[in-house]
Coordinates of N, CA and C and ligand atoms in Angstrom, one line a residue:
M11 N 0.9 -1.2 0.0 CA 0.0 0.0 0.0 C 0.9 1.2 0.0
P12 N 0.8 2.1 -1.0 CA 1.7 3.3 -1.1 C 1.3 4.4 -0.1
V13 N 0.1 4.3 0.5 CA -0.3 5.3 1.4 C 0.0 5.0 2.9
R14 N 0.6 5.9 3.6 CA 0.8 5.7 5.1 C 0.1 6.8 5.8
S15 N -0.2 6.5 7.1 CA -0.9 7.5 7.9 C 0.1 8.2 8.8
W16 N 0.0 9.6 8.9 CA 0.9 10.4 9.7 C 0.0 11.3 10.6
F17 N 0.7 11.8 11.6 CA 0.0 12.8 12.5 C -1.2 12.3 13.2
P18 N -1.1 11.1 13.8 CA -2.4 10.6 14.4 C -2.9 11.4 15.6
T19 N -4.2 11.3 15.9 CA -4.8 11.8 17.0 C -5.1 10.7 18.0
L20 N -4.5 10.7 19.1 CA -4.6 9.6 20.0 C -5.7 9.9 21.1
I21 N -6.5 8.9 21.5 CA -7.5 9.0 22.6 C -7.3 7.7 23.4
Y22 N -7.3 7.9 24.7 CA -7.0 6.8 25.7 C -8.3 6.5 26.4
S23 N -8.7 5.3 26.5 CA -9.9 4.9 27.2 C -9.6 3.6 28.0
E24 N -9.8 3.6 29.3 CA -9.4 2.5 30.1 C -10.2 2.5 31.5
P25 N -10.6 1.4 32.0 CA -11.2 1.4 33.4 C -10.2 2.0 34.4
L26 N -10.7 2.8 35.4 CA -9.8 3.4 36.3 C -9.0 2.4 37.1
Q27 N -9.6 1.2 37.4 CA -8.9 0.2 38.1 C -9.6 -1.1 37.9
P28 N -9.0 -2.3 38.2 CA -9.6 -3.5 37.8 C -10.9 -3.9 38.7
A29 N -10.9 -3.4 40.0 CA -12.0 -3.8 40.9 C -12.3 -2.7 41.8
G30 N -13.4 -2.7 42.5 CA -13.8 -1.8 43.6 C -14.3 -0.5 43.1
L31 N -14.8 -0.4 41.8 CA -15.3 0.8 41.2 C -16.6 1.2 41.7
D32 N -17.5 0.3 42.0 CA -18.9 0.6 42.4 C -18.8 1.4 43.7
C33 N -18.0 0.9 44.7 CA -17.9 1.5 46.0 C -17.3 2.9 45.8
F34 N -16.2 3.0 45.0 CA -15.5 4.3 44.9 C -16.4 5.3 44.2
N35 N -17.2 4.9 43.2 CA -18.1 5.8 42.5 C -19.3 6.2 43.3
T36 N -19.8 5.4 44.2 CA -20.8 5.8 45.1 C -20.3 6.9 46.0
E37 N -19.1 6.7 46.5 CA -18.5 7.8 47.4 C -18.3 9.1 46.6
L38 N -17.8 9.0 45.4 CA -17.6 10.1 44.5 C -18.9 10.8 44.2
A39 N -19.9 10.1 43.9 CA -21.2 10.7 43.5 C -21.8 11.4 44.7
D40 N -21.7 10.8 45.9 CA -22.2 11.5 47.1 C -21.5 12.9 47.2
E41 N -20.2 12.8 47.1 CA -19.4 14.0 47.3 C -19.7 15.1 46.2
C42 N -19.9 14.6 45.0 CA -20.2 15.6 43.9 C -21.6 16.3 44.2
R43 N -22.6 15.5 44.7 CA -23.9 16.1 45.0 C -23.8 17.0 46.2
R44 N -23.0 16.6 47.2 CA -22.8 17.5 48.4 C -22.1 18.8 47.9
L45 N -21.2 18.7 47.0 CA -20.5 19.9 46.5 C -21.4 20.9 45.9
R46 N -22.4 20.3 45.1 CA -23.3 21.2 44.4 C -24.2 21.9 45.4
Q47 N -24.6 21.2 46.5 CA -25.4 21.9 47.5 C -24.6 23.0 48.2
F48 N -23.3 22.7 48.4 CA -22.5 23.7 49.2 C -22.0 24.9 48.3
D49 N -21.8 24.6 47.0 CA -21.1 25.6 46.2 C -22.1 26.6 45.5
A50 N -22.5 27.6 46.3 CA -23.5 28.6 45.8 C -22.9 29.3 44.6
A51 N -21.6 29.7 44.7 CA -21.0 30.5 43.6 C -21.0 29.6 42.3
G52 N -20.7 28.3 42.4 CA -20.7 27.4 41.3 C -22.1 27.3 40.7
R53 N -23.1 27.2 41.5 CA -24.5 27.1 41.0 C -24.9 28.4 40.2
R54 N -24.5 29.5 40.8 CA -24.7 30.8 40.1 C -24.0 30.8 38.7
W55 N -22.8 30.4 38.7 CA -22.0 30.5 37.5 C -22.6 29.5 36.5
S56 N -23.0 28.3 37.0 CA -23.6 27.3 36.1 C -24.9 27.8 35.5
A57 N -25.7 28.5 36.3 CA -27.0 28.9 35.8 C -26.8 29.8 34.5
K58 N -25.7 30.6 34.5 CA -25.4 31.4 33.4 C -24.7 30.7 32.2
N59 N -23.7 29.8 32.6 CA -22.8 29.3 31.6 C -23.0 27.8 31.3
Y60 N -23.8 27.1 32.1 CA -23.9 25.7 31.9 C -25.4 25.3 32.1
P61 N -26.3 25.8 31.2 CA -27.7 25.9 31.5 C -28.3 24.5 31.8
G62 N -29.0 24.4 32.9 CA -29.6 23.2 33.4 C -28.7 22.3 34.2
G63 N -27.4 22.5 34.1 CA -26.5 21.6 34.8 C -25.7 22.3 35.9
Y64 N -24.8 21.6 36.5 CA -23.9 22.2 37.5 C -22.5 21.8 37.2
T65 N -21.6 22.7 37.2 CA -20.1 22.4 37.2 C -19.4 23.3 38.2
S66 N -18.4 22.7 38.8 CA -17.6 23.5 39.7 C -16.4 24.1 39.0
Y67 N -16.4 24.1 37.6 CA -15.3 24.5 36.8 C -14.7 25.9 37.2
A68 N -15.7 26.8 37.5 CA -15.3 28.2 37.7 C -15.2 28.6 39.2
S69 N -15.6 27.6 40.1 CA -15.6 28.0 41.5 C -14.7 27.1 42.3
M70 N -14.8 25.8 42.1 CA -13.9 24.8 42.9 C -13.3 23.9 41.9
N71 N -12.2 24.3 41.3 CA -11.6 23.5 40.2 C -10.2 22.9 40.6
E72 N -10.0 22.9 41.9 CA -8.8 22.2 42.4 C -9.2 21.2 43.5
L73 N -10.2 20.4 43.2 CA -10.8 19.5 44.2 C -9.8 18.5 44.7
H74 N -8.8 18.2 43.9 CA -7.8 17.2 44.4 C -6.9 17.7 45.5
R75 N -7.0 19.0 45.8 CA -6.2 19.6 46.9 C -7.0 19.7 48.1
F76 N -8.3 19.6 48.1 CA -9.2 19.8 49.2 C -9.9 18.6 49.7
S77 N -10.0 17.6 49.0 CA -10.8 16.4 49.4 C -10.0 15.1 49.2
S78 N -10.0 14.3 50.3 CA -9.2 13.1 50.2 C -9.7 12.1 49.1
T79 N -11.0 12.2 48.9 CA -11.6 11.3 47.8 C -11.0 11.7 46.5
F80 N -10.9 13.0 46.3 CA -10.4 13.5 45.0 C -8.8 13.4 44.9
T81 N -8.2 13.5 46.0 CA -6.7 13.2 46.0 C -6.4 11.8 45.6
D82 N -7.3 10.9 46.1 CA -7.2 9.5 45.8 C -7.4 9.3 44.3
L83 N -8.4 10.0 43.8 CA -8.7 9.9 42.3 C -7.5 10.5 41.5
E84 N -6.9 11.5 42.0 CA -5.7 12.1 41.3 C -4.6 11.1 41.2
R85 N -4.4 10.4 42.3 CA -3.3 9.4 42.3 C -3.6 8.3 41.3
K86 N -4.8 7.9 41.2 CA -5.2 6.8 40.3 C -5.1 7.3 38.8
L87 N -5.5 8.6 38.6 CA -5.5 9.1 37.2 C -4.1 9.4 36.7
L88 N -3.2 9.7 37.6 CA -1.8 10.1 37.2 C -1.1 8.9 36.5
R89 N -1.4 7.7 37.0 CA -0.9 6.5 36.4 C -1.4 6.3 34.9
H90 N -2.7 6.7 34.7 CA -3.2 6.6 33.3 C -2.6 7.7 32.5
A91 N -2.4 8.9 33.0 CA -1.8 10.0 32.3 C -0.4 9.7 31.8
R92 N 0.3 9.0 32.7 CA 1.7 8.6 32.3 C 1.7 7.5 31.2
A93 N 0.7 6.6 31.3 CA 0.6 5.6 30.3 C 0.3 6.3 28.9
F94 N -0.6 7.2 29.0 CA -1.0 7.9 27.7 C 0.2 8.7 27.2
A95 N 1.0 9.4 28.1 CA 2.1 10.1 27.6 C 3.1 9.2 27.0
R96 N 3.3 7.9 27.5 CA 4.2 7.0 26.8 C 3.7 6.6 25.4
A97 N 2.3 6.5 25.3 CA 1.8 6.1 24.0 C 2.0 7.3 23.0
L98 N 2.1 8.5 23.5 CA 2.4 9.7 22.7 C 3.9 9.9 22.4
D99 N 4.7 9.1 23.0 CA 6.2 9.2 22.9 C 6.7 10.5 23.5
L100 N 6.1 11.0 24.5 CA 6.5 12.3 25.1 C 7.7 12.1 26.0
D101 N 8.6 13.0 26.0 CA 9.8 12.9 26.9 C 9.5 13.8 28.1
L102 N 9.2 13.1 29.2 CA 8.7 13.9 30.4 C 9.8 14.2 31.4
R103 N 11.1 13.9 31.0 CA 12.2 14.1 31.9 C 12.4 15.6 32.2
G104 N 12.8 15.9 33.4 CA 13.2 17.2 33.7 C 12.1 18.1 34.4
R105 N 10.9 17.7 34.2 CA 9.8 18.4 34.9 C 8.8 17.3 35.4
T106 N 7.8 17.8 36.0 CA 6.8 16.9 36.7 C 5.5 17.0 36.0
V107 N 4.8 15.8 35.9 CA 3.4 15.8 35.4 C 2.5 16.0 36.7
R108 N 1.7 17.0 36.6 CA 0.9 17.4 37.8 C -0.5 17.8 37.4
M109 N -1.5 17.3 38.2 CA -2.9 17.7 37.9 C -3.0 19.1 38.3
S110 N -3.5 20.0 37.4 CA -3.6 21.4 37.7 C -5.1 21.7 38.0
D111 N -6.0 21.1 37.4 CA -7.4 21.4 37.6 C -8.2 20.1 37.7
C112 N -9.2 20.1 38.5 CA -10.1 18.9 38.7 C -11.4 19.4 39.2
W113 N -12.5 19.2 38.4 CA -13.8 19.7 38.7 C -14.9 18.7 38.4
V114 N -16.1 19.0 38.9 CA -17.2 18.2 38.8 C -18.2 18.7 37.8
N115 N -18.8 17.8 37.0 CA -19.9 18.1 36.1 C -21.1 17.3 36.4
I116 N -22.3 17.9 36.7 CA -23.5 17.1 36.8 C -24.5 17.6 35.8
M117 N -24.9 16.7 34.9 CA -25.8 17.0 33.8 C -27.2 16.3 34.1
P118 N -28.2 17.1 34.6 CA -29.5 16.6 34.6 C -30.1 16.5 33.2
P119 N -31.4 16.0 33.1 CA -32.0 16.0 31.8 C -31.9 17.3 31.0
M120 N -31.5 17.3 29.8 CA -31.4 18.4 28.8 C -30.2 19.2 29.0
A121 N -29.4 19.0 30.0 CA -28.1 19.8 30.1 C -27.2 19.3 29.0
A122 N -26.4 20.2 28.4 CA -25.5 19.9 27.3 C -24.2 20.6 27.6
H123 N -23.1 20.2 26.9 CA -21.8 20.9 27.1 C -21.2 21.1 25.7
S124 N -21.2 22.4 25.2 CA -20.9 22.7 23.9 C -19.4 22.5 23.6
L125 N -19.1 22.6 22.3 CA -17.7 22.3 21.8 C -16.7 23.2 22.5
H126 N -15.6 22.5 23.0 CA -14.5 23.3 23.7 C -13.2 22.5 23.7
L127 N -12.2 23.2 24.1 CA -10.9 22.5 24.4 C -10.4 23.0 25.7
H128 N -9.2 22.5 26.1 CA -8.8 22.8 27.5 C -7.4 23.5 27.4
P129 N -7.4 24.8 27.4 CA -6.1 25.6 27.3 C -5.2 25.3 28.6
L130 N -4.0 25.7 28.4 CA -3.0 25.7 29.5 C -2.7 24.3 30.1
S131 N -2.9 23.3 29.4 CA -2.5 21.9 29.9 C -2.1 21.1 28.7
F132 N -1.5 19.9 28.9 CA -1.2 19.1 27.7 C -2.0 17.8 27.6
I133 N -2.4 17.2 28.8 CA -3.3 16.1 28.7 C -4.6 16.5 29.6
S134 N -5.7 16.2 29.0 CA -7.0 16.4 29.7 C -7.8 15.2 29.7
G135 N -8.8 15.2 30.5 CA -9.7 14.0 30.4 C -10.9 14.0 31.3
T136 N -11.6 12.9 31.3 CA -12.8 12.8 32.1 C -12.9 11.5 32.7
Y137 N -13.4 11.4 34.0 CA -13.7 10.2 34.6 C -15.2 10.1 34.9
Y138 N -15.8 9.0 34.5 CA -17.2 8.9 34.6 C -17.6 8.2 35.9
V139 N -18.5 8.9 36.7 CA -18.9 8.5 38.0 C -20.3 7.9 38.0
S140 N -21.2 8.5 37.3 CA -22.6 8.0 37.2 C -23.1 8.2 35.8
T141 N -23.5 7.1 35.1 CA -23.8 7.2 33.7 C -25.1 6.4 33.4
P142 N -26.3 7.0 33.7 CA -27.5 6.3 33.4 C -27.6 5.8 32.0
R143 N -28.2 4.7 31.8 CA -28.4 4.1 30.5 C -28.9 5.1 29.5
G144 N -28.3 5.3 28.3 CA -28.8 6.2 27.3 C -28.2 7.6 27.4
C145 N -27.4 7.9 28.4 CA -26.9 9.3 28.6 C -25.8 9.5 27.5
P146 N -25.6 10.8 27.1 CA -24.7 11.1 26.0 C -23.2 10.8 26.3
G147 N -22.5 10.4 25.2 CA -21.1 10.1 25.3 C -20.3 11.4 25.1
L148 N -19.0 11.2 24.9 CA -18.0 12.3 24.7 C -17.7 12.3 23.2
K149 N -18.0 13.4 22.5 CA -17.9 13.4 21.0 C -16.6 14.3 20.7
F150 N -15.7 13.7 20.0 CA -14.5 14.4 19.6 C -14.6 14.8 18.1
E151 N -13.9 15.9 17.8 CA -13.9 16.4 16.4 C -12.5 16.3 15.8
D152 N -12.4 15.9 14.6 CA -11.1 15.9 13.9 C -10.5 17.3 13.9
P153 N -9.3 17.4 14.5 CA -8.7 18.7 14.7 C -8.4 19.5 13.4
R154 N -8.5 18.8 12.2 CA -8.3 19.4 10.9 C -9.6 19.8 10.2
L155 N -10.7 19.7 11.0 CA -12.0 19.9 10.3 C -12.1 21.3 9.6
D156 N -11.5 22.3 10.3 CA -11.6 23.7 9.7 C -10.7 23.8 8.4
R157 N -10.0 22.8 8.1 CA -9.1 22.9 6.8 C -9.6 22.0 5.7
F158 N -10.7 21.3 5.9 CA -11.3 20.4 4.9 C -12.0 21.2 3.8
M159 N -11.2 22.0 3.1 CA -11.9 22.9 2.1 C -12.3 22.1 0.9
A160 N -13.6 22.3 0.5 CA -14.1 21.6 -0.7 C -13.9 20.1 -0.7
A161 N -13.9 19.5 0.4 CA -13.7 18.1 0.5 C -15.0 17.4 0.2
P162 N -15.0 16.3 -0.6 CA -16.2 15.5 -0.8 C -16.6 14.8 0.5
P163 N -17.9 14.4 0.6 CA -18.3 13.7 1.8 C -17.6 12.3 1.9
K164 N -17.7 11.7 3.1 CA -17.1 10.3 3.2 C -18.2 9.3 2.8
L165 N -17.7 8.2 2.3 CA -18.5 7.1 2.0 C -19.3 6.6 3.2
A166 N -20.5 6.0 2.9 CA -21.2 5.4 4.0 C -20.4 4.3 4.7
S167 N -19.6 3.6 3.9 CA -18.8 2.5 4.4 C -17.4 2.9 4.9
A168 N -17.2 4.3 5.1 CA -15.9 4.8 5.5 C -15.5 4.1 6.8
R169 N -14.2 3.9 6.9 CA -13.6 3.3 8.2 C -13.8 4.3 9.3
A170 N -14.1 3.9 10.5 CA -14.4 4.8 11.7 C -13.2 5.8 11.9
A171 N -12.0 5.3 11.7 CA -10.8 6.2 11.9 C -10.7 7.3 10.8
R172 N -11.5 7.2 9.7 CA -11.4 8.2 8.7 C -12.5 9.2 8.8
L173 N -13.4 9.1 9.8 CA -14.6 10.0 9.9 C -14.1 11.3 10.6
T174 N -15.0 12.3 10.5 CA -14.6 13.6 11.1 C -15.0 13.7 12.6
H175 N -15.8 12.8 13.1 CA -16.2 12.8 14.5 C -16.1 11.3 15.1
V176 N -15.9 11.2 16.4 CA -16.0 9.9 17.0 C -16.6 10.2 18.4
T177 N -17.5 9.3 18.8 CA -18.1 9.5 20.1 C -17.8 8.3 21.0
Y178 N -17.2 8.6 22.1 CA -16.9 7.5 23.1 C -18.1 7.5 24.1
P179 N -18.7 6.3 24.3 CA -19.8 6.2 25.3 C -19.3 6.6 26.7
A180 N -20.2 7.2 27.4 CA -19.9 7.5 28.8 C -20.2 6.3 29.7
E181 N -19.2 5.7 30.3 CA -19.3 4.5 31.0 C -18.7 4.6 32.4
A182 N -19.6 4.5 33.5 CA -19.1 4.7 34.8 C -17.9 3.8 35.1
G183 N -16.8 4.4 35.7 CA -15.6 3.7 36.0 C -14.5 3.8 35.0
R184 N -14.9 4.5 33.9 CA -13.9 4.6 32.8 C -13.2 5.9 32.7
V185 N -11.9 5.9 32.4 CA -11.2 7.2 32.2 C -11.0 7.4 30.7
I186 N -11.2 8.6 30.3 CA -10.9 9.0 28.9 C -9.9 10.1 28.9
L187 N -8.8 9.9 28.2 CA -7.8 11.0 28.1 C -7.5 11.4 26.7
F188 N -7.2 12.7 26.5 CA -6.9 13.2 25.1 C -5.9 14.3 25.3
E189 N -5.3 14.7 24.2 CA -4.4 15.9 24.2 C -5.3 17.1 24.3
S190 N -4.9 18.1 25.1 CA -5.8 19.2 25.6 C -6.3 20.0 24.4
W191 N -5.6 20.0 23.3 CA -6.1 20.8 22.1 C -7.2 20.2 21.3
L192 N -7.6 19.0 21.7 CA -8.6 18.2 20.9 C -10.0 18.7 21.3
R193 N -10.7 19.3 20.4 CA -12.1 19.8 20.7 C -13.1 18.7 20.9
H194 N -14.0 18.9 21.8 CA -15.0 17.9 22.2 C -16.2 18.5 22.7
E195 N -17.3 17.7 22.8 CA -18.6 18.2 23.3 C -19.4 17.1 23.8
V196 N -20.4 17.4 24.6 CA -21.4 16.4 25.1 C -22.8 16.9 24.7
A197 N -23.5 16.0 24.0 CA -24.8 16.4 23.5 C -25.8 16.4 24.7
A198 N -27.0 17.0 24.5 CA -27.9 17.1 25.6 C -28.3 15.7 26.2
N199 N -28.4 15.7 27.5 CA -28.8 14.5 28.2 C -30.3 14.2 28.0
Q200 N -30.6 13.2 27.3 CA -32.0 12.9 27.0 C -32.7 12.0 27.9
V201 N -32.0 11.5 28.9 CA -32.6 10.5 29.9 C -32.9 11.2 31.2
A202 N -33.7 10.5 32.0 CA -34.3 11.2 33.2 C -33.3 11.4 34.3
D203 N -32.3 10.6 34.3 CA -31.3 10.7 35.5 C -30.1 11.5 35.2
E204 N -29.5 11.9 36.3 CA -28.3 12.8 36.2 C -27.0 12.0 35.7
R205 N -26.3 12.6 34.9 CA -25.0 12.1 34.4 C -23.9 12.8 35.2
I206 N -23.0 12.1 35.9 CA -22.0 12.8 36.7 C -20.6 12.4 36.2
S207 N -19.8 13.4 35.9 CA -18.4 13.1 35.5 C -17.5 14.1 36.2
I208 N -16.2 13.7 36.2 CA -15.2 14.6 36.8 C -14.1 14.9 35.7
S209 N -13.9 16.1 35.4 CA -12.9 16.5 34.4 C -11.7 17.0 35.0
F210 N -10.6 16.9 34.3 CA -9.3 17.3 34.8 C -8.3 17.7 33.8
N211 N -7.3 18.4 34.2 CA -6.1 18.8 33.3 C -4.8 18.4 33.9
F212 N -3.9 18.0 33.1 CA -2.5 17.7 33.6 C -1.6 18.7 32.9
Q213 N -0.7 19.3 33.7 CA 0.4 20.1 33.1 C 1.7 19.4 33.3
W214 N 2.7 19.9 32.5 CA 4.1 19.4 32.6 C 4.9 20.6 33.1
V215 N 5.2 20.7 34.4 CA 5.8 21.9 34.9 C 7.0 21.6 35.9
Ligands
LIG327 FE1 -13.9 19.2 28.3

């Protein structure tokens, strides 16, 4: 085959740990809901910027520094971030990989999260705490989409890795990591129950 693939976009998806996830997620879900009750500033910010949902993104975004449950999560996620960095062939010598931000997202019915990326970090991701059946996944966009000038459409039979979007299902207990420049979104939650996730950024500093 004369054609080779270059400049791949890598996405990491793996269970947080082999066992004990139900118990850990119950603890995390309780803490996320308590945080929403406690965080009046976050609820106000969410009412304006995250319609129908709650995020601590603008109010309490260093949860790994203040809660032992989240510190525990940070430790578990760091192992995955390092594995992803190895897959990316990154040379991490000379500085430290460190979680810079960690925040909660609660999406009740109809809450959505529009297209965005995560500035000021190199690896970002989400950990799924509670994912009612049928809740929306995490949709990624081909980073070259704005350069596809006058491109014909893809065949109905196109290979998944050739398409311009890919959606990873939200699955409680699973970690998804991506390079922070990769744009992504979450469609509106169409089911009756709340979808809970924790998002985070890693810096190399
Ligand atoms: Fe995000």
